[in-house]
């Protein structure tokens, strides 16, 4: 190859590399913009990344293609339907329901995996500090904890595995009611 | 979060067009694509998206429409914006409605004056006036420069300067006596060469096809804007072809400017009639038209633009990259 030919080839290669670099930058910028735009609705609802809102329990069931197990015992002090229904698709999917009390403040939180006894995603559970923990009367491996929410409120929290799922039930009412609700979840603990 | 399938199709067609058009526009600028034929190629890629690629994605990859794909795999899902509602309707629904209204307005803004112009077209006169003979001689010389047979010339005894080409099966060049009077011989040859370049490229047929695409995608403002940009590029291609054929860029620019100045007062009035709001749009439209002419004249006063190297490779890479990106946009 002559020197002139080599120079032309080198120039073409560098031009091609520059063109590909620009293309990568433009497509990368577009992808980043799209991901950001996609995150805006969840961000406006205060929902963490990876977690989606559903309008109802039925919608969450349809989108996860799994049945959501609910307690048969539901005290009159709680409002039905759930105030928020959120779900995540990580690790086979999981769903979280929040219920308001009769006084209009959050009073109950129920989360469960949609399939498998894996862990529930932290994004779905929120940040709570455990101040006390002991075994619960809901079978082997079940845990009863006293937790503090970010706003300083105290909650009772039950975690257990049943029917091939992992459950978490958190309430501000009496512990007896909470255990009774946990036992009444269809397919849950008898 | 479920909705009619047509809504998903319309939403994706609109959104894909916007993303494809913006990406292509960024690439055209950053790669320095100035040669109009190459610009047309890249813009056609963006136009092909709603017309060909989106329907193909719906047919070949129905899994993209599933909620699992939407929630876990997509980069962007328009349906997620339905989580935010206004007056009981999700924002995605509002966005599609707004875009459809904008697309229809843009389509009608061009369609109505076009239909009116066709219905109000005066009967052609084939007159053996001195101006008609001058025009026929100039047309023959321009056709010889482009190495093509001269098409029939329709000579109008109109008071307004008129010069355009027409016809898909029977192409012709239409010119009025006022236009012949307005232009000197070299300008007339340049302007006629420009119209012949349109006929050589079969632009009248292409414009029908593009109007069909606009009608099909009436709800898509991205398509309406892209087709306008393509029309501007087609003018630039015809300018370059004519300029190289007659070897007189200045005469073509001068003729273009004279015809624009002679006709500029007519266009705002014609385009202002169809809609109540178009009176307020007349001024920006007139300004945009003046800007287009200015850009074309500037381009003609400069040297002919060089095509960028590795154009096919860039085109293929852009198409592949866009395909990969937009596959995950639902």
mmCIF file of C-alpha atoms in Angstrom, chain B residues 11-306:
data_model
loop_
_atom_site.group_PDB
_atom_site.id
_atom_site.type_symbol
_atom_site.label_atom_id
_atom_site.label_comp_id
_atom_site.label_asym_id
_atom_site.label_seq_id
_atom_site.Cartn_x
_atom_site.Cartn_y
_atom_site.Cartn_z
ATOM 1 C CA UNK B 11 -49.411 6.389 20.702
ATOM 2 C CA UNK B 12 -46.450 4.344 19.540
ATOM 3 C CA UNK B 13 -46.683 5.652 15.968
ATOM 4 C CA UNK B 14 -46.586 9.238 17.245
ATOM 5 C CA UNK B 15 -43.910 8.678 19.878
ATOM 6 C CA UNK B 16 -41.659 6.583 17.621
ATOM 7 C CA UNK B 17 -41.875 9.256 14.910
ATOM 8 C CA UNK B 18 -40.885 11.975 17.366
ATOM 9 C CA UNK B 19 -37.937 9.996 18.741
ATOM 10 C CA UNK B 20 -36.811 8.837 15.276
ATOM 11 C CA UNK B 21 -37.104 12.371 13.847
ATOM 12 C CA UNK B 22 -35.169 13.917 16.749
ATOM 13 C CA UNK B 23 -32.419 11.281 16.605
ATOM 14 C CA UNK B 24 -32.123 11.636 12.818
ATOM 15 C CA UNK B 25 -32.083 15.437 13.060
ATOM 16 C CA UNK B 26 -29.319 15.282 15.688
ATOM 17 C CA UNK B 27 -27.300 12.880 13.513
ATOM 18 C CA UNK B 28 -27.783 14.997 10.378
ATOM 19 C CA UNK B 29 -26.428 18.016 12.242
ATOM 20 C CA UNK B 30 -23.598 16.285 14.125
ATOM 21 C CA UNK B 31 -22.462 14.292 11.110
ATOM 22 C CA UNK B 32 -22.657 17.458 8.992
ATOM 23 C CA UNK B 33 -24.975 16.010 6.324
ATOM 24 C CA UNK B 34 -25.466 18.965 3.948
ATOM 25 C CA UNK B 35 -25.993 17.260 0.618
ATOM 26 C CA UNK B 36 -29.795 17.397 0.167
ATOM 27 C CA UNK B 37 -30.151 13.947 -1.404
ATOM 28 C CA UNK B 38 -28.450 12.394 1.625
ATOM 29 C CA UNK B 39 -30.639 14.436 3.963
ATOM 30 C CA UNK B 40 -33.708 13.057 2.181
ATOM 31 C CA UNK B 41 -32.399 9.515 2.694
ATOM 32 C CA UNK B 42 -31.996 10.013 6.443
ATOM 33 C CA UNK B 43 -35.360 11.755 6.816
ATOM 34 C CA UNK B 44 -37.091 8.976 4.880
ATOM 35 C CA UNK B 45 -35.724 6.608 7.513
ATOM 36 C CA UNK B 46 -37.578 8.583 10.202
ATOM 37 C CA UNK B 47 -40.700 8.688 8.020
ATOM 38 C CA UNK B 48 -40.573 4.919 7.456
ATOM 39 C CA UNK B 49 -40.871 4.328 11.182
ATOM 40 C CA UNK B 50 -44.586 5.021 11.704
ATOM 41 C CA UNK B 51 -45.525 3.749 8.241
ATOM 42 C CA UNK B 52 -43.611 0.462 8.163
ATOM 43 C CA UNK B 53 -41.692 -0.335 11.326
ATOM 44 C CA UNK B 54 -44.393 0.293 13.943
ATOM 45 C CA UNK B 55 -47.004 -1.884 12.145
ATOM 46 C CA UNK B 56 -44.320 -4.563 11.673
ATOM 47 C CA UNK B 57 -43.437 -4.456 15.384
ATOM 48 C CA UNK B 58 -47.110 -4.913 16.269
ATOM 49 C CA UNK B 59 -47.443 -7.872 13.909
ATOM 50 C CA UNK B 60 -44.145 -9.645 14.552
ATOM 51 C CA UNK B 61 -43.610 -8.944 18.265
ATOM 52 C CA UNK B 62 -46.997 -9.014 20.038
ATOM 53 C CA UNK B 63 -45.056 -9.730 23.261
ATOM 54 C CA UNK B 64 -44.129 -6.022 23.312
ATOM 55 C CA UNK B 65 -47.774 -5.187 24.016
ATOM 56 C CA UNK B 66 -47.889 -7.359 27.122
ATOM 57 C CA UNK B 67 -47.879 -5.769 30.557
ATOM 58 C CA UNK B 68 -44.864 -7.820 31.636
ATOM 59 C CA UNK B 69 -42.773 -6.316 28.816
ATOM 60 C CA UNK B 70 -44.159 -2.866 29.528
ATOM 61 C CA UNK B 71 -43.354 -2.978 33.245
ATOM 62 C CA UNK B 72 -40.104 -4.914 33.302
ATOM 63 C CA UNK B 73 -38.334 -4.624 29.941
ATOM 64 C CA UNK B 74 -39.304 -1.362 28.281
ATOM 65 C CA UNK B 75 -37.215 1.784 28.399
ATOM 66 C CA UNK B 76 -40.335 3.873 28.113
ATOM 67 C CA UNK B 77 -43.996 2.907 28.266
ATOM 68 C CA UNK B 78 -46.538 5.577 27.421
ATOM 69 C CA UNK B 79 -49.133 3.711 29.480
ATOM 70 C CA UNK B 80 -47.176 4.493 32.646
ATOM 71 C CA UNK B 81 -48.269 8.104 32.166
ATOM 72 C CA UNK B 82 -51.845 6.914 32.617
ATOM 73 C CA UNK B 83 -50.934 6.613 36.319
ATOM 74 C CA UNK B 84 -51.347 10.407 36.343
ATOM 75 C CA UNK B 85 -54.883 11.458 35.511
ATOM 76 C CA UNK B 86 -56.608 14.735 34.730
ATOM 77 C CA UNK B 87 -60.413 14.941 34.791
ATOM 78 C CA UNK B 88 -60.499 11.171 35.112
ATOM 79 C CA UNK B 89 -58.494 10.558 31.942
ATOM 80 C CA UNK B 90 -54.870 9.373 32.021
ATOM 81 C CA UNK B 91 -52.214 11.815 30.781
ATOM 82 C CA UNK B 92 -51.226 9.371 28.028
ATOM 83 C CA UNK B 93 -54.759 9.586 26.641
ATOM 84 C CA UNK B 94 -54.653 13.383 26.819
ATOM 85 C CA UNK B 95 -51.270 13.425 25.096
ATOM 86 C CA UNK B 96 -52.476 11.234 22.202
ATOM 87 C CA UNK B 97 -55.585 13.404 21.812
ATOM 88 C CA UNK B 98 -53.535 16.618 21.787
ATOM 89 C CA UNK B 99 -51.078 15.210 19.272
ATOM 90 C CA UNK B 100 -53.916 13.978 17.030
ATOM 91 C CA UNK B 101 -55.516 17.434 17.042
ATOM 92 C CA UNK B 102 -52.157 19.011 16.190
ATOM 93 C CA UNK B 103 -51.503 16.453 13.436
ATOM 94 C CA UNK B 104 -54.944 17.011 11.895
ATOM 95 C CA UNK B 105 -54.493 20.796 12.004
ATOM 96 C CA UNK B 106 -51.100 20.554 10.273
ATOM 97 C CA UNK B 107 -52.539 18.196 7.654
ATOM 98 C CA UNK B 108 -55.578 20.363 6.927
ATOM 99 C CA UNK B 109 -53.474 23.520 6.812
ATOM 100 C CA UNK B 110 -51.769 22.111 3.735
ATOM 101 C CA UNK B 111 -54.611 20.002 2.330
ATOM 102 C CA UNK B 112 -57.309 22.684 2.173
ATOM 103 C CA UNK B 113 -55.252 25.318 0.267
ATOM 104 C CA UNK B 114 -53.972 22.531 -2.012
ATOM 105 C CA UNK B 115 -57.515 21.379 -2.853
ATOM 106 C CA UNK B 116 -58.659 24.970 -3.350
ATOM 107 C CA UNK B 117 -55.730 25.719 -5.622
ATOM 108 C CA UNK B 118 -56.576 22.636 -7.706
ATOM 109 C CA UNK B 119 -60.258 23.498 -8.006
ATOM 110 C CA UNK B 120 -59.559 27.158 -8.752
ATOM 111 C CA UNK B 121 -56.886 26.439 -11.363
ATOM 112 C CA UNK B 122 -57.531 28.550 -14.487
ATOM 113 C CA UNK B 123 -57.886 26.764 -17.811
ATOM 114 C CA UNK B 124 -54.517 26.499 -19.543
ATOM 115 C CA UNK B 125 -53.825 28.569 -22.618
ATOM 116 C CA UNK B 126 -51.418 27.454 -25.261
ATOM 117 C CA UNK B 127 -50.616 30.760 -26.834
ATOM 118 C CA UNK B 128 -48.114 31.591 -29.515
ATOM 119 C CA UNK B 129 -47.309 34.932 -27.902
ATOM 120 C CA UNK B 130 -43.701 36.229 -27.972
ATOM 121 C CA UNK B 131 -43.430 35.341 -24.260
ATOM 122 C CA UNK B 132 -44.698 31.817 -24.975
ATOM 123 C CA UNK B 133 -42.099 31.338 -27.688
ATOM 124 C CA UNK B 134 -39.405 32.673 -25.351
ATOM 125 C CA UNK B 135 -40.497 30.243 -22.649
ATOM 126 C CA UNK B 136 -40.495 27.289 -25.089
ATOM 127 C CA UNK B 137 -36.988 28.141 -26.285
ATOM 128 C CA UNK B 138 -35.741 28.478 -22.697
ATOM 129 C CA UNK B 139 -37.376 25.161 -21.808
ATOM 130 C CA UNK B 140 -35.650 23.411 -24.724
ATOM 131 C CA UNK B 141 -32.277 24.827 -23.671
ATOM 132 C CA UNK B 142 -32.862 23.833 -20.025
ATOM 133 C CA UNK B 143 -33.942 20.321 -21.062
ATOM 134 C CA UNK B 144 -30.811 19.968 -23.203
ATOM 135 C CA UNK B 145 -28.691 20.976 -20.194
ATOM 136 C CA UNK B 146 -30.317 18.206 -18.157
ATOM 137 C CA UNK B 147 -30.020 15.719 -21.075
ATOM 138 C CA UNK B 148 -33.759 15.039 -21.094
ATOM 139 C CA UNK B 149 -36.616 15.538 -23.507
ATOM 140 C CA UNK B 150 -38.543 18.766 -22.995
ATOM 141 C CA UNK B 151 -42.028 18.088 -21.583
ATOM 142 C CA UNK B 152 -45.072 19.982 -22.869
ATOM 143 C CA UNK B 153 -45.233 23.608 -21.772
ATOM 144 C CA UNK B 154 -48.517 25.022 -20.514
ATOM 145 C CA UNK B 155 -48.482 28.770 -21.015
ATOM 146 C CA UNK B 156 -50.898 30.849 -18.938
ATOM 147 C CA UNK B 157 -52.018 34.332 -19.896
ATOM 148 C CA UNK B 158 -52.193 35.025 -16.173
ATOM 149 C CA UNK B 159 -51.393 38.346 -14.559
ATOM 150 C CA UNK B 160 -49.544 36.604 -11.702
ATOM 151 C CA UNK B 161 -46.040 35.136 -12.011
ATOM 152 C CA UNK B 162 -46.585 31.367 -11.974
ATOM 153 C CA UNK B 163 -44.028 28.617 -12.528
ATOM 154 C CA UNK B 164 -44.406 25.005 -11.469
ATOM 155 C CA UNK B 165 -44.296 21.465 -12.748
ATOM 156 C CA UNK B 166 -47.184 19.038 -12.633
ATOM 157 C CA UNK B 167 -48.384 15.640 -13.781
ATOM 158 C CA UNK B 168 -47.580 12.097 -12.765
ATOM 159 C CA UNK B 169 -48.353 10.245 -16.021
ATOM 160 C CA UNK B 170 -48.295 13.315 -18.276
ATOM 161 C CA UNK B 171 -45.692 15.673 -16.870
ATOM 162 C CA UNK B 172 -45.751 19.306 -17.915
ATOM 163 C CA UNK B 173 -44.254 22.631 -16.938
ATOM 164 C CA UNK B 174 -46.690 25.465 -16.302
ATOM 165 C CA UNK B 175 -45.528 29.055 -16.707
ATOM 166 C CA UNK B 176 -47.349 32.359 -16.916
ATOM 167 C CA UNK B 177 -46.622 35.337 -19.127
ATOM 168 C CA UNK B 178 -45.864 37.430 -16.025
ATOM 169 C CA UNK B 179 -43.157 34.971 -14.973
ATOM 170 C CA UNK B 180 -41.529 35.134 -18.407
ATOM 171 C CA UNK B 181 -41.627 38.939 -18.271
ATOM 172 C CA UNK B 182 -40.146 38.963 -14.771
ATOM 173 C CA UNK B 183 -37.083 36.807 -15.416
ATOM 174 C CA UNK B 184 -34.113 37.508 -17.667
ATOM 175 C CA UNK B 185 -33.039 34.690 -20.078
ATOM 176 C CA UNK B 186 -30.464 33.090 -17.741
ATOM 177 C CA UNK B 187 -32.837 33.274 -14.756
ATOM 178 C CA UNK B 188 -35.651 31.820 -16.850
ATOM 179 C CA UNK B 189 -33.440 28.953 -17.979
ATOM 180 C CA UNK B 190 -32.383 28.303 -14.368
ATOM 181 C CA UNK B 191 -35.950 28.379 -13.046
ATOM 182 C CA UNK B 192 -37.151 26.046 -15.812
ATOM 183 C CA UNK B 193 -34.187 23.722 -15.188
ATOM 184 C CA UNK B 194 -35.285 23.603 -11.542
ATOM 185 C CA UNK B 195 -38.789 22.480 -12.565
ATOM 186 C CA UNK B 196 -37.342 19.950 -15.024
ATOM 187 C CA UNK B 197 -35.164 18.558 -12.223
ATOM 188 C CA UNK B 198 -38.366 17.943 -10.257
ATOM 189 C CA UNK B 199 -39.845 16.086 -13.229
ATOM 190 C CA UNK B 200 -36.623 14.137 -13.769
ATOM 191 C CA UNK B 201 -36.854 12.918 -10.159
ATOM 192 C CA UNK B 202 -40.614 12.255 -10.500
ATOM 193 C CA UNK B 203 -41.277 14.619 -7.617
ATOM 194 C CA UNK B 204 -44.962 15.184 -8.564
ATOM 195 C CA UNK B 205 -45.565 11.440 -8.121
ATOM 196 C CA UNK B 206 -43.548 11.453 -4.900
ATOM 197 C CA UNK B 207 -45.593 14.385 -3.592
ATOM 198 C CA UNK B 208 -48.790 12.371 -4.145
ATOM 199 C CA UNK B 209 -47.271 9.454 -2.243
ATOM 200 C CA UNK B 210 -46.246 11.763 0.583
ATOM 201 C CA UNK B 211 -49.715 13.298 0.675
ATOM 202 C CA UNK B 212 -51.086 9.754 0.946
ATOM 203 C CA UNK B 213 -48.728 9.084 3.851
ATOM 204 C CA UNK B 214 -49.903 12.285 5.519
ATOM 205 C CA UNK B 215 -53.539 11.303 5.057
ATOM 206 C CA UNK B 216 -52.823 7.847 6.510
ATOM 207 C CA UNK B 217 -50.996 9.396 9.464
ATOM 208 C CA UNK B 218 -53.257 12.434 9.851
ATOM 209 C CA UNK B 219 -53.087 12.039 13.633
ATOM 210 C CA UNK B 220 -49.293 12.114 13.709
ATOM 211 C CA UNK B 221 -47.797 15.633 13.830
ATOM 212 C CA UNK B 222 -44.286 14.183 13.482
ATOM 213 C CA UNK B 223 -45.188 12.797 10.043
ATOM 214 C CA UNK B 224 -46.735 16.119 8.984
ATOM 215 C CA UNK B 225 -43.571 18.018 9.945
ATOM 216 C CA UNK B 226 -41.248 15.399 8.432
ATOM 217 C CA UNK B 227 -43.037 15.518 5.076
ATOM 218 C CA UNK B 228 -42.685 19.302 5.043
ATOM 219 C CA UNK B 229 -38.964 18.928 5.743
ATOM 220 C CA UNK B 230 -38.734 16.377 2.915
ATOM 221 C CA UNK B 231 -40.468 18.809 0.561
ATOM 222 C CA UNK B 232 -37.880 21.465 1.457
ATOM 223 C CA UNK B 233 -35.083 18.953 0.830
ATOM 224 C CA UNK B 234 -36.636 18.066 -2.544
ATOM 225 C CA UNK B 235 -36.477 21.756 -3.486
ATOM 226 C CA UNK B 236 -32.806 21.841 -2.506
ATOM 227 C CA UNK B 237 -32.094 18.725 -4.591
ATOM 228 C CA UNK B 238 -33.805 20.311 -7.610
ATOM 229 C CA UNK B 239 -31.831 23.519 -7.006
ATOM 230 C CA UNK B 240 -28.522 21.641 -6.966
ATOM 231 C CA UNK B 241 -29.409 19.565 -10.026
ATOM 232 C CA UNK B 242 -30.476 22.657 -11.983
ATOM 233 C CA UNK B 243 -27.459 24.677 -10.842
ATOM 234 C CA UNK B 244 -25.040 21.967 -11.921
ATOM 235 C CA UNK B 245 -26.856 21.485 -15.257
ATOM 236 C CA UNK B 246 -26.930 25.153 -16.283
ATOM 237 C CA UNK B 247 -23.634 25.905 -14.500
ATOM 238 C CA UNK B 248 -24.947 29.235 -13.203
ATOM 239 C CA UNK B 249 -25.829 29.140 -9.508
ATOM 240 C CA UNK B 250 -26.243 32.913 -9.302
ATOM 241 C CA UNK B 251 -28.878 33.068 -12.066
ATOM 242 C CA UNK B 252 -30.936 30.381 -10.338
ATOM 243 C CA UNK B 253 -30.717 32.156 -6.964
ATOM 244 C CA UNK B 254 -31.643 35.459 -8.587
ATOM 245 C CA UNK B 255 -34.642 33.916 -10.406
ATOM 246 C CA UNK B 256 -35.783 32.223 -7.213
ATOM 247 C CA UNK B 257 -35.647 35.492 -5.297
ATOM 248 C CA UNK B 258 -37.495 37.429 -8.009
ATOM 249 C CA UNK B 259 -40.313 34.865 -8.179
ATOM 250 C CA UNK B 260 -40.565 34.802 -4.384
ATOM 251 C CA UNK B 261 -40.793 38.589 -4.120
ATOM 252 C CA UNK B 262 -43.393 38.718 -6.865
ATOM 253 C CA UNK B 263 -45.567 36.073 -5.197
ATOM 254 C CA UNK B 264 -44.941 36.592 -1.473
ATOM 255 C CA UNK B 265 -48.027 38.773 -0.962
ATOM 256 C CA UNK B 266 -50.315 36.123 -2.426
ATOM 257 C CA UNK B 267 -49.419 33.228 -0.141
ATOM 258 C CA UNK B 268 -50.394 34.530 3.310
ATOM 259 C CA UNK B 269 -53.806 35.550 2.003
ATOM 260 C CA UNK B 270 -54.426 32.136 0.406
ATOM 261 C CA UNK B 271 -53.265 30.121 3.396
ATOM 262 C CA UNK B 272 -55.118 32.383 5.830
ATOM 263 C CA UNK B 273 -58.573 31.585 4.472
ATOM 264 C CA UNK B 274 -59.283 27.969 5.507
ATOM 265 C CA UNK B 275 -59.419 28.265 9.313
ATOM 266 C CA UNK B 276 -60.509 30.927 11.795
ATOM 267 C CA UNK B 277 -57.118 30.760 13.523
ATOM 268 C CA UNK B 278 -55.038 30.772 10.378
ATOM 269 C CA UNK B 279 -55.031 34.573 10.153
ATOM 270 C CA UNK B 280 -52.732 34.556 13.179
ATOM 271 C CA UNK B 281 -50.671 31.779 11.579
ATOM 272 C CA UNK B 282 -50.272 33.651 8.289
ATOM 273 C CA UNK B 283 -47.413 35.798 9.541
ATOM 274 C CA UNK B 284 -45.261 32.936 10.921
ATOM 275 C CA UNK B 285 -45.974 30.853 7.796
ATOM 276 C CA UNK B 286 -44.913 33.761 5.570
ATOM 277 C CA UNK B 287 -41.783 34.213 7.707
ATOM 278 C CA UNK B 288 -40.982 30.501 7.491
ATOM 279 C CA UNK B 289 -41.403 30.595 3.716
ATOM 280 C CA UNK B 290 -39.110 33.623 3.481
ATOM 281 C CA UNK B 291 -36.585 31.808 5.676
ATOM 282 C CA UNK B 292 -36.719 28.752 3.376
ATOM 283 C CA UNK B 293 -36.055 30.918 0.331
ATOM 284 C CA UNK B 294 -33.210 32.673 2.143
ATOM 285 C CA UNK B 295 -31.612 29.326 2.999
ATOM 286 C CA UNK B 296 -31.987 28.085 -0.569
ATOM 287 C CA UNK B 297 -30.434 31.279 -1.967
ATOM 288 C CA UNK B 298 -27.576 31.098 0.544
ATOM 289 C CA UNK B 299 -26.945 27.489 -0.424
ATOM 290 C CA UNK B 300 -26.891 28.469 -4.098
ATOM 291 C CA UNK B 301 -24.468 31.308 -3.447
ATOM 292 C CA UNK B 302 -22.094 28.884 -1.712
ATOM 293 C CA UNK B 303 -20.282 25.990 -3.363
ATOM 294 C CA UNK B 304 -22.240 22.800 -4.029
ATOM 295 C CA UNK B 305 -22.368 20.715 -0.803
ATOM 296 C CA UNK B 306 -20.168 17.624 -0.712
#
